[in-house]
Amino acid sequence: MGVLTKKVKGAEDILPADSYKWQFVEDVMKKEAESFGFKEIRTPVFEHTVLFNRSVGETTDVVQKEMYTFDTKGGESITLRPEGTAGAARAYLEHALYNNGLPVKAYYLLTCYRYEKAQAGRQREFHQFGMETYGAADAKADAEMICAASSIFNRLGIDNINLEINSIGCKTCRKDYTSALKSYFESHKSDLCPTCLSRLDRNPMRILDCKNESCKKIAKDAPTVLEYICGDCSAHFEKVKTFLDAADVEYTVNPTIVRGLDYYTRTVFEFVTDCIGAQSTVCGGGRYDGLIEELGGQPTPSLGFAMGIERLLMVLDAQKIEIPKPPTCDLYIASLGEDAEVRAFGLIKELREASLIAEGDIVGRGLRAQMKYADKIGAKFSMVIGDDDISENKAKVKNMANGDQFEVPLDEEFLNAFLEKYLENYQKNISMSLQ
Ligand code: ATP
Ligand code: MG
């Protein structure tokens, strides 16, 4: 007897009965990204560990606690991607995508890996959809990025999701803010968690993102970044707001958003909802003007966002938004007798070539069981062929929804005869092979 192996904790299966939901939202995301002129990028599941240390940042939760890092047999340190921005930025540089002209716009759909406490909306393997723009400093790019995320939510019919925006300034003006934060937290040192104590010197802004209750309490009264950002950053932020207003995208300014990854500068944003419990951020993003340079490229102002697909599906579910059901079998051909089986097999192929969904028996069942199966899979039409039908060269098709029947020839006229009746009831894009 074999031993049943279970899935790894924090990783989930997406089963055939549910995958249509994923396909639907992924399709909406891809189409929306493409309408903004973005093209898909696919990068490897794993990267050299140093890529994430350098880009996501040594002092972030992701790098300090959440990465799946291992040494290969060759002694290289490899990490399963905890997010998509670093890999996409690496690929942008490695393949000199800037040579094709800036801005470069790419979107991705990928799995991410983070060693976190698994719970609803927080998994160890999860899925992200994200968009990245390289080489665009203007505030219009920020507004465009936010619009793209927002229109995905709109297209999916999600309404109670709130956009919160903030600016965390540039490298220069952040220095003042960082020292103000540092002296503030210094005076509350005794209440900080050990991780935040270690952040105090290296990156006090990270403390604002800590999930520890005691740290959160102190962070609430910390100085806010908007009081410290420089004139340029402030003007940039105002422009982002102007363009969001122009596009009728509603937002609130939330000066406590700093985002959990180190590479952000200027605009940061989150889409949050209160309908899925504690894991309320569905989408997060912002500008990362220093990242490409940090990875060895020319200074390239860039920005992006990522949304968690599991959380998005939870929102759809909580808001009772119906996802269109996948198409079912157009015609099930049941057959009885050897000649009939062979003929059915050929006819099924013809139907599929015309882009219809067609099925027949592949397990050697009797007629009754075949019809039961046709019913179970929700076939729109069924047809039974016996050896007698072959000699008469015709068979009856039944509309499973209302029981209506019609006859079709079993020769080369079969497909046209069936399609004519089929199209009276259903719409379909039919493709005929080029001959
Ligand atoms: P959180 O504050 O919830 O931990 P985060 O700031 O770590 O989120 P990001 O790194 O910005 O998240 O990732 C973008 C999006 O990916 C999140 O808004 C969320 O929807 C999703 N996400 C992040 N971590 C997980 C996870 N462990 N499981 C499922 N989805 C996740
Ligand atoms: Mg996190």
PDB file of C-alpha atoms in Angstrom, residues 41-52 54-55 81 83-98 132 134 288 291-292 294-297:
ATOM      1  CA  ILE A  41       7.069  39.124 -18.633  1.00  0.00           C
ATOM      2  CA  ARG A  42       7.775  35.658 -17.194  1.00  0.00           C
ATOM      3  CA  THR A  43      10.785  35.174 -14.964  1.00  0.00           C
ATOM      4  CA  PRO A  44      12.102  32.121 -13.100  1.00  0.00           C
ATOM      5  CA  VAL A  45      10.638  30.915  -9.802  1.00  0.00           C
ATOM      6  CA  PHE A  46      14.087  31.162  -8.218  1.00  0.00           C
ATOM      7  CA  GLU A  47      16.840  33.752  -8.307  1.00  0.00           C
ATOM      8  CA  HIS A  48      20.214  34.286  -6.669  1.00  0.00           C
ATOM      9  CA  THR A  49      19.517  35.220  -3.040  1.00  0.00           C
ATOM     10  CA  VAL A  50      21.569  38.382  -3.339  1.00  0.00           C
ATOM     11  CA  LEU A  51      19.017  39.832  -5.761  1.00  0.00           C
ATOM     12  CA  PHE A  52      16.337  39.947  -3.064  1.00  0.00           C
ATOM     13  CA  ARG A  54      19.726  44.008  -2.465  1.00  0.00           C
ATOM     14  CA  SER A  55      16.336  44.962  -3.858  1.00  0.00           C
ATOM     15  CA  ARG A  81      10.899  34.591  -5.298  1.00  0.00           C
ATOM     16  CA  GLU A  83       7.654  38.902  -4.955  1.00  0.00           C
ATOM     17  CA  GLY A  84       7.853  39.778  -8.636  1.00  0.00           C
ATOM     18  CA  THR A  85       9.491  43.190  -8.880  1.00  0.00           C
ATOM     19  CA  ALA A  86      13.074  42.085  -8.240  1.00  0.00           C
ATOM     20  CA  GLY A  87      13.073  39.354 -10.897  1.00  0.00           C
ATOM     21  CA  ALA A  88      11.443  41.615 -13.466  1.00  0.00           C
ATOM     22  CA  ALA A  89      13.992  44.372 -12.754  1.00  0.00           C
ATOM     23  CA  ARG A  90      16.835  41.873 -13.059  1.00  0.00           C
ATOM     24  CA  ALA A  91      15.484  40.686 -16.415  1.00  0.00           C
ATOM     25  CA  TYR A  92      15.019  44.295 -17.578  1.00  0.00           C
ATOM     26  CA  LEU A  93      18.717  44.899 -16.954  1.00  0.00           C
ATOM     27  CA  GLU A  94      20.038  41.528 -18.056  1.00  0.00           C
ATOM     28  CA  HIS A  95      18.313  41.792 -21.436  1.00  0.00           C
ATOM     29  CA  ALA A  96      18.888  45.561 -21.778  1.00  0.00           C
ATOM     30  CA  LEU A  97      15.202  46.141 -22.388  1.00  0.00           C
ATOM     31  CA  TYR A  98      15.876  49.889 -22.186  1.00  0.00           C
ATOM     32  CA  GLU A 132       5.920  47.557 -13.731  1.00  0.00           C
ATOM     33  CA  TYR A 134      10.641  51.450 -16.178  1.00  0.00           C
ATOM     34  CA  TYR A 288      11.008  52.773  -6.807  1.00  0.00           C
ATOM     35  CA  LEU A 291      16.035  50.173  -7.583  1.00  0.00           C
ATOM     36  CA  ILE A 292      17.415  49.817 -11.093  1.00  0.00           C
ATOM     37  CA  GLU A 294      20.865  49.611  -6.955  1.00  0.00           C
ATOM     38  CA  LEU A 295      20.910  46.536  -9.209  1.00  0.00           C
ATOM     39  CA  GLY A 296      23.713  47.961 -11.333  1.00  0.00           C
ATOM     40  CA  GLY A 297      21.789  49.863 -14.022  1.00  0.00           C
TER      41      GLY A 297
END
